[in-house]
PDB file of C-alpha atoms and ligand atoms in Angstrom:
ATOM      1  CA  MET A  26      25.783 -49.261  -0.109  1.00  0.00           C
ATOM      2  CA  LYS A  27      24.555 -46.253   1.843  1.00  0.00           C
ATOM      3  CA  ARG A  28      24.226 -42.994  -0.012  1.00  0.00           C
ATOM      4  CA  TRP A  29      23.824 -39.903   2.168  1.00  0.00           C
ATOM      5  CA  GLN A  30      22.047 -36.775   1.038  1.00  0.00           C
ATOM      6  CA  ASP A  31      21.439 -33.240   2.294  1.00  0.00           C
ATOM      7  CA  ILE A  32      19.351 -32.930   5.417  1.00  0.00           C
ATOM      8  CA  VAL A  33      16.693 -30.244   4.997  1.00  0.00           C
ATOM      9  CA  LEU A  34      15.271 -28.427   8.012  1.00  0.00           C
ATOM     10  CA  PRO A  35      11.518 -28.928   7.629  1.00  0.00           C
ATOM     11  CA  ILE A  36       9.465 -25.737   7.895  1.00  0.00           C
ATOM     12  CA  PRO A  37       5.777 -26.713   8.171  1.00  0.00           C
ATOM     13  CA  ASP A  38       3.823 -24.611   5.666  1.00  0.00           C
ATOM     14  CA  TRP A  39       1.141 -23.730   8.207  1.00  0.00           C
ATOM     15  CA  LEU A  40       3.776 -21.505   9.865  1.00  0.00           C
ATOM     16  CA  ASN A  41       3.231 -19.147   6.932  1.00  0.00           C
ATOM     17  CA  THR A  42      -0.525 -19.239   7.487  1.00  0.00           C
ATOM     18  CA  TRP A  43      -0.017 -18.469  11.188  1.00  0.00           C
ATOM     19  CA  ALA A  44       2.338 -15.574  10.408  1.00  0.00           C
ATOM     20  CA  ALA A  45      -0.084 -14.116   7.844  1.00  0.00           C
ATOM     21  CA  GLU A  46      -2.790 -13.925  10.499  1.00  0.00           C
ATOM     22  CA  ILE A  47      -0.831 -12.037  13.160  1.00  0.00           C
ATOM     23  CA  SER A  48       0.379  -8.458  13.079  1.00  0.00           C
ATOM     24  CA  PRO A  49       3.806  -8.359  11.352  1.00  0.00           C
ATOM     25  CA  THR A  50       5.040  -6.081  14.146  1.00  0.00           C
ATOM     26  CA  LEU A  51       4.445  -6.792  17.846  1.00  0.00           C
ATOM     27  CA  PRO A  52       5.885  -3.858  19.817  1.00  0.00           C
ATOM     28  CA  GLU A  53       5.141  -5.189  23.348  1.00  0.00           C
ATOM     29  CA  VAL A  54       7.000  -8.172  24.781  1.00  0.00           C
ATOM     30  CA  ASP A  55       3.747  -9.655  26.088  1.00  0.00           C
ATOM     31  CA  GLN A  56       2.330  -9.558  22.542  1.00  0.00           C
ATOM     32  CA  ARG A  57       5.382 -11.366  21.227  1.00  0.00           C
ATOM     33  CA  MET A  58       5.211 -14.007  23.940  1.00  0.00           C
ATOM     34  CA  ALA A  59       1.446 -14.450  23.489  1.00  0.00           C
ATOM     35  CA  ALA A  60       2.030 -15.099  19.775  1.00  0.00           C
ATOM     36  CA  VAL A  61       4.785 -17.624  20.525  1.00  0.00           C
ATOM     37  CA  ILE A  62       2.676 -19.471  23.118  1.00  0.00           C
ATOM     38  CA  ASP A  63      -0.193 -19.564  20.631  1.00  0.00           C
ATOM     39  CA  LEU A  64       2.212 -21.034  18.080  1.00  0.00           C
ATOM     40  CA  ALA A  65       3.233 -23.757  20.573  1.00  0.00           C
ATOM     41  CA  ARG A  66      -0.445 -24.631  21.042  1.00  0.00           C
ATOM     42  CA  ILE A  67      -0.988 -24.851  17.267  1.00  0.00           C
ATOM     43  CA  ASN A  68       2.169 -26.931  16.879  1.00  0.00           C
ATOM     44  CA  VAL A  69       0.799 -29.544  19.274  1.00  0.00           C
ATOM     45  CA  GLN A  70      -2.369 -29.730  17.147  1.00  0.00           C
ATOM     46  CA  HIS A  71      -0.143 -30.503  14.137  1.00  0.00           C
ATOM     47  CA  GLY A  72       1.758 -33.290  15.888  1.00  0.00           C
ATOM     48  CA  GLY A  73       4.775 -31.291  17.072  1.00  0.00           C
ATOM     49  CA  GLY A  74       6.101 -30.782  20.598  1.00  0.00           C
ATOM     50  CA  PRO A  75       4.660 -28.200  23.037  1.00  0.00           C
ATOM     51  CA  PHE A  76       7.359 -25.624  22.308  1.00  0.00           C
ATOM     52  CA  ALA A  77       7.648 -22.633  19.977  1.00  0.00           C
ATOM     53  CA  ALA A  78      10.013 -19.717  19.546  1.00  0.00           C
ATOM     54  CA  ALA A  79      10.496 -16.727  17.255  1.00  0.00           C
ATOM     55  CA  VAL A  80      13.141 -14.167  16.420  1.00  0.00           C
ATOM     56  CA  PHE A  81      11.984 -10.550  16.472  1.00  0.00           C
ATOM     57  CA  ASP A  82      13.676  -7.256  15.687  1.00  0.00           C
ATOM     58  CA  GLN A  83      14.310  -5.943  19.184  1.00  0.00           C
ATOM     59  CA  THR A  84      13.592  -2.327  18.271  1.00  0.00           C
ATOM     60  CA  SER A  85      10.492  -2.566  16.092  1.00  0.00           C
ATOM     61  CA  GLY A  86       9.074  -5.915  17.227  1.00  0.00           C
ATOM     62  CA  GLU A  87       8.962  -7.125  13.625  1.00  0.00           C
ATOM     63  CA  LEU A  88       8.702 -10.890  13.279  1.00  0.00           C
ATOM     64  CA  ILE A  89      11.820 -12.170  11.501  1.00  0.00           C
ATOM     65  CA  ALA A  90      11.330 -15.930  11.785  1.00  0.00           C
ATOM     66  CA  PRO A  91       9.213 -18.394  13.778  1.00  0.00           C
ATOM     67  CA  GLY A  92      10.216 -21.888  14.885  1.00  0.00           C
ATOM     68  CA  VAL A  93       8.460 -24.906  16.327  1.00  0.00           C
ATOM     69  CA  ASN A  94       9.563 -28.125  17.960  1.00  0.00           C
ATOM     70  CA  TRP A  95       9.452 -30.720  15.180  1.00  0.00           C
ATOM     71  CA  VAL A  96      11.599 -33.458  16.752  1.00  0.00           C
ATOM     72  CA  VAL A  97       9.070 -36.294  16.539  1.00  0.00           C
ATOM     73  CA  PRO A  98       7.535 -35.664  13.075  1.00  0.00           C
ATOM     74  CA  GLY A  99      10.904 -34.558  11.657  1.00  0.00           C
ATOM     75  CA  LYS A 100      12.762 -37.528  13.178  1.00  0.00           C
ATOM     76  CA  SER A 101      15.650 -35.404  14.448  1.00  0.00           C
ATOM     77  CA  SER A 102      16.740 -34.294  17.902  1.00  0.00           C
ATOM     78  CA  LEU A 103      18.086 -31.085  16.333  1.00  0.00           C
ATOM     79  CA  LEU A 104      14.628 -29.742  15.576  1.00  0.00           C
ATOM     80  CA  HIS A 105      13.984 -27.680  18.690  1.00  0.00           C
ATOM     81  CA  ALA A 106      11.918 -24.502  18.362  1.00  0.00           C
ATOM     82  CA  GLU A 107      14.802 -22.156  19.213  1.00  0.00           C
ATOM     83  CA  VAL A 108      17.180 -23.844  16.746  1.00  0.00           C
ATOM     84  CA  MET A 109      14.544 -23.701  14.012  1.00  0.00           C
ATOM     85  CA  ALA A 110      13.726 -20.008  14.618  1.00  0.00           C
ATOM     86  CA  LEU A 111      17.399 -19.024  14.741  1.00  0.00           C
ATOM     87  CA  ALA A 112      18.332 -21.039  11.634  1.00  0.00           C
ATOM     88  CA  LEU A 113      15.381 -19.588   9.730  1.00  0.00           C
ATOM     89  CA  ALA A 114      16.260 -16.051  10.881  1.00  0.00           C
ATOM     90  CA  GLU A 115      19.841 -16.516   9.675  1.00  0.00           C
ATOM     91  CA  GLN A 116      18.628 -17.760   6.294  1.00  0.00           C
ATOM     92  CA  THR A 117      16.029 -14.974   6.081  1.00  0.00           C
ATOM     93  CA  LEU A 118      18.553 -12.232   6.863  1.00  0.00           C
ATOM     94  CA  GLY A 119      21.360 -13.896   4.949  1.00  0.00           C
ATOM     95  CA  SER A 120      24.091 -14.482   7.524  1.00  0.00           C
ATOM     96  CA  TYR A 121      25.021 -16.712  10.468  1.00  0.00           C
ATOM     97  CA  GLU A 122      25.765 -13.457  12.330  1.00  0.00           C
ATOM     98  CA  LEU A 123      22.477 -11.800  13.230  1.00  0.00           C
ATOM     99  CA  ALA A 124      24.253  -8.949  15.048  1.00  0.00           C
ATOM    100  CA  SER A 125      25.529  -7.625  11.727  1.00  0.00           C
ATOM    101  CA  TYR A 126      21.906  -6.786  10.793  1.00  0.00           C
ATOM    102  CA  GLY A 127      20.789  -5.176  14.062  1.00  0.00           C
ATOM    103  CA  SER A 128      19.585  -6.241  17.496  1.00  0.00           C
ATOM    104  CA  PHE A 129      17.409  -9.323  17.609  1.00  0.00           C
ATOM    105  CA  GLU A 130      15.459 -11.035  20.365  1.00  0.00           C
ATOM    106  CA  LEU A 131      14.660 -14.716  20.690  1.00  0.00           C
ATOM    107  CA  VAL A 132      11.295 -15.247  22.363  1.00  0.00           C
ATOM    108  CA  THR A 133      10.831 -18.836  23.494  1.00  0.00           C
ATOM    109  CA  SER A 134       7.866 -20.493  25.174  1.00  0.00           C
ATOM    110  CA  ALA A 135      10.245 -22.306  27.565  1.00  0.00           C
ATOM    111  CA  GLU A 136      13.786 -21.837  28.831  1.00  0.00           C
ATOM    112  CA  PRO A 137      16.444 -23.225  26.455  1.00  0.00           C
ATOM    113  CA  CYS A 138      17.849 -26.742  26.814  1.00  0.00           C
ATOM    114  CA  CYS A 139      21.586 -27.433  26.618  1.00  0.00           C
ATOM    115  CA  GLN A 140      21.482 -27.654  22.803  1.00  0.00           C
ATOM    116  CA  CYS A 141      19.587 -24.393  22.272  1.00  0.00           C
ATOM    117  CA  LEU A 142      21.705 -22.633  24.888  1.00  0.00           C
ATOM    118  CA  GLY A 143      24.754 -23.609  22.832  1.00  0.00           C
ATOM    119  CA  VAL A 144      23.335 -22.689  19.438  1.00  0.00           C
ATOM    120  CA  LEU A 145      21.996 -19.303  20.464  1.00  0.00           C
ATOM    121  CA  GLN A 146      25.452 -18.145  21.589  1.00  0.00           C
ATOM    122  CA  TRP A 147      26.762 -18.531  18.013  1.00  0.00           C
ATOM    123  CA  THR A 148      24.006 -16.528  16.349  1.00  0.00           C
ATOM    124  CA  GLY A 149      24.677 -12.977  17.523  1.00  0.00           C
ATOM    125  CA  ILE A 150      21.267 -12.764  19.203  1.00  0.00           C
ATOM    126  CA  ALA A 151      21.055  -9.768  21.574  1.00  0.00           C
ATOM    127  CA  SER A 152      18.478 -11.036  24.051  1.00  0.00           C
ATOM    128  CA  ILE A 153      16.257 -13.941  24.971  1.00  0.00           C
ATOM    129  CA  VAL A 154      12.834 -13.889  26.575  1.00  0.00           C
ATOM    130  CA  CYS A 155      11.496 -17.090  28.157  1.00  0.00           C
ATOM    131  CA  GLY A 156       7.985 -18.180  29.203  1.00  0.00           C
ATOM    132  CA  ALA A 157       7.990 -21.424  31.185  1.00  0.00           C
ATOM    133  CA  ARG A 158      10.877 -22.258  33.516  1.00  0.00           C
ATOM    134  CA  SER A 159      13.067 -25.324  33.070  1.00  0.00           C
ATOM    135  CA  GLU A 160      11.414 -26.971  36.052  1.00  0.00           C
ATOM    136  CA  ASP A 161       8.042 -26.602  34.314  1.00  0.00           C
ATOM    137  CA  VAL A 162       9.445 -28.440  31.269  1.00  0.00           C
ATOM    138  CA  GLU A 163      10.972 -31.157  33.448  1.00  0.00           C
ATOM    139  CA  ALA A 164       7.721 -31.520  35.391  1.00  0.00           C
ATOM    140  CA  ILE A 165       6.078 -33.079  32.309  1.00  0.00           C
ATOM    141  CA  GLY A 166       9.068 -35.368  31.640  1.00  0.00           C
ATOM    142  CA  PHE A 167      11.286 -33.516  29.155  1.00  0.00           C
ATOM    143  CA  ASP A 168      14.997 -33.157  29.872  1.00  0.00           C
ATOM    144  CA  GLU A 169      16.900 -29.861  29.650  1.00  0.00           C
ATOM    145  CA  GLY A 170      20.286 -31.614  29.540  1.00  0.00           C
ATOM    146  CA  GLN A 171      23.598 -30.636  31.071  1.00  0.00           C
ATOM    147  CA  ARG A 172      23.727 -26.871  31.657  1.00  0.00           C
ATOM    148  CA  ALA A 173      25.726 -24.693  34.027  1.00  0.00           C
ATOM    149  CA  ALA A 174      23.681 -23.706  37.081  1.00  0.00           C
ATOM    150  CA  ASP A 175      24.496 -20.057  36.307  1.00  0.00           C
ATOM    151  CA  TRP A 176      23.534 -20.213  32.605  1.00  0.00           C
ATOM    152  CA  VAL A 177      21.558 -16.974  32.882  1.00  0.00           C
ATOM    153  CA  GLN A 178      24.558 -15.082  34.262  1.00  0.00           C
ATOM    154  CA  GLY A 179      26.756 -16.846  31.680  1.00  0.00           C
ATOM    155  CA  LEU A 180      24.656 -15.456  28.820  1.00  0.00           C
ATOM    156  CA  GLN A 181      24.607 -12.016  30.433  1.00  0.00           C
ATOM    157  CA  ARG A 182      28.412 -12.087  30.718  1.00  0.00           C
ATOM    158  CA  ARG A 183      28.459 -12.681  26.947  1.00  0.00           C
ATOM    159  CA  GLY A 184      26.251  -9.629  26.418  1.00  0.00           C
ATOM    160  CA  ILE A 185      22.979 -11.525  25.872  1.00  0.00           C
ATOM    161  CA  SER A 186      20.213 -10.214  28.119  1.00  0.00           C
ATOM    162  CA  VAL A 187      17.789 -12.745  29.619  1.00  0.00           C
ATOM    163  CA  THR A 188      14.193 -12.153  30.714  1.00  0.00           C
ATOM    164  CA  ARG A 189      12.386 -15.032  32.420  1.00  0.00           C
ATOM    165  CA  GLU A 190       8.823 -15.965  33.368  1.00  0.00           C
ATOM    166  CA  VAL A 191       7.034 -13.816  30.795  1.00  0.00           C
ATOM    167  CA  MET A 192       3.451 -15.196  30.697  1.00  0.00           C
ATOM    168  CA  ARG A 193       4.763 -18.286  32.494  1.00  0.00           C
ATOM    169  CA  ALA A 194       1.286 -19.523  33.498  1.00  0.00           C
ATOM    170  CA  GLN A 195       0.061 -19.524  29.884  1.00  0.00           C
ATOM    171  CA  ALA A 196       3.222 -21.311  28.727  1.00  0.00           C
ATOM    172  CA  ILE A 197       2.751 -23.958  31.430  1.00  0.00           C
ATOM    173  CA  GLU A 198      -0.836 -24.464  30.272  1.00  0.00           C
ATOM    174  CA  VAL A 199       0.402 -25.603  26.842  1.00  0.00           C
ATOM    175  CA  LEU A 200       3.004 -27.906  28.407  1.00  0.00           C
ATOM    176  CA  GLN A 201       0.432 -29.515  30.662  1.00  0.00           C
ATOM    177  CA  SER A 202      -2.096 -30.013  27.873  1.00  0.00           C
ATOM    178  CA  TYR A 203       0.440 -31.987  25.814  1.00  0.00           C
ATOM    179  CA  ARG A 204      -0.384 -35.681  25.372  1.00  0.00           C
ATOM    180  CA  GLY A 205       2.218 -36.540  22.716  1.00  0.00           C
ATOM    181  CA  GLU A 206       5.542 -38.329  22.920  1.00  0.00           C
ATOM    182  CA  ILE A 207       8.023 -37.256  25.624  1.00  0.00           C
ATOM    183  CA  TYR A 208      11.335 -37.854  23.845  1.00  0.00           C
ATOM    184  CA  ASN A 209      13.531 -37.768  26.928  1.00  0.00           C
ATOM    185  CA  SER A 210      16.291 -40.246  26.089  1.00  0.00           C
ATOM    186  CA  ARG A 211      17.090 -40.698  29.772  1.00  0.00           C
ATOM    187  CA  LEU A 212      13.659 -42.252  30.242  1.00  0.00           C
ATOM    188  CA  LEU A 213      14.504 -44.934  27.658  1.00  0.00           C
ATOM    189  CA  THR A 214      17.663 -45.967  29.482  1.00  0.00           C
ATOM    190  CA  LYS A 215      16.042 -46.238  32.885  1.00  0.00           C
ATOM    191  CA  PRO A 216      15.413 -49.829  34.018  1.00  0.00           C
TER     192      PRO A 216
HETATM  193 ZN1   ZN B 307      16.329 -27.037  22.942  1.00  0.00          ZN
END
């Protein structure tokens, strides 16, 4: 008989090593994005996907929680960088409602897929900052899923500000250097 147990979100320990080596506060958005893109690059070296994200305090630039794409090693389609960073931020701060602790920004190396777009709306995040565009992600074979064409305006209508194409070229570089598994389920169903 099957016996199910808790599912634990895996947080690779080298994330702590990475965080210990950067400044705990990154006041400029380019510094925050550079750190996140660097994290995506390191994640690929550890067998993860070419995506990273982090939640920062919007005012001070303090790093609250990082996240990396761990779908393949973690054997779960939930484990996207944005989901991991947001879940870890909620656990770190102690609530599913980040807005009750201040204004927080999600910096992500690539624009959010349909899953991450859904999750981030339930977290009370104040803003998101994206590196690569969705078309850059799709150019290497990943799928962004079913999203409204006006998802940016949709987030803005909900009070979440969106900044796109921050250090896009550097984010694309990581995507294009990736030689690991492309877990696009649509590819599996194609004849
Ligand atoms: Zn995602």
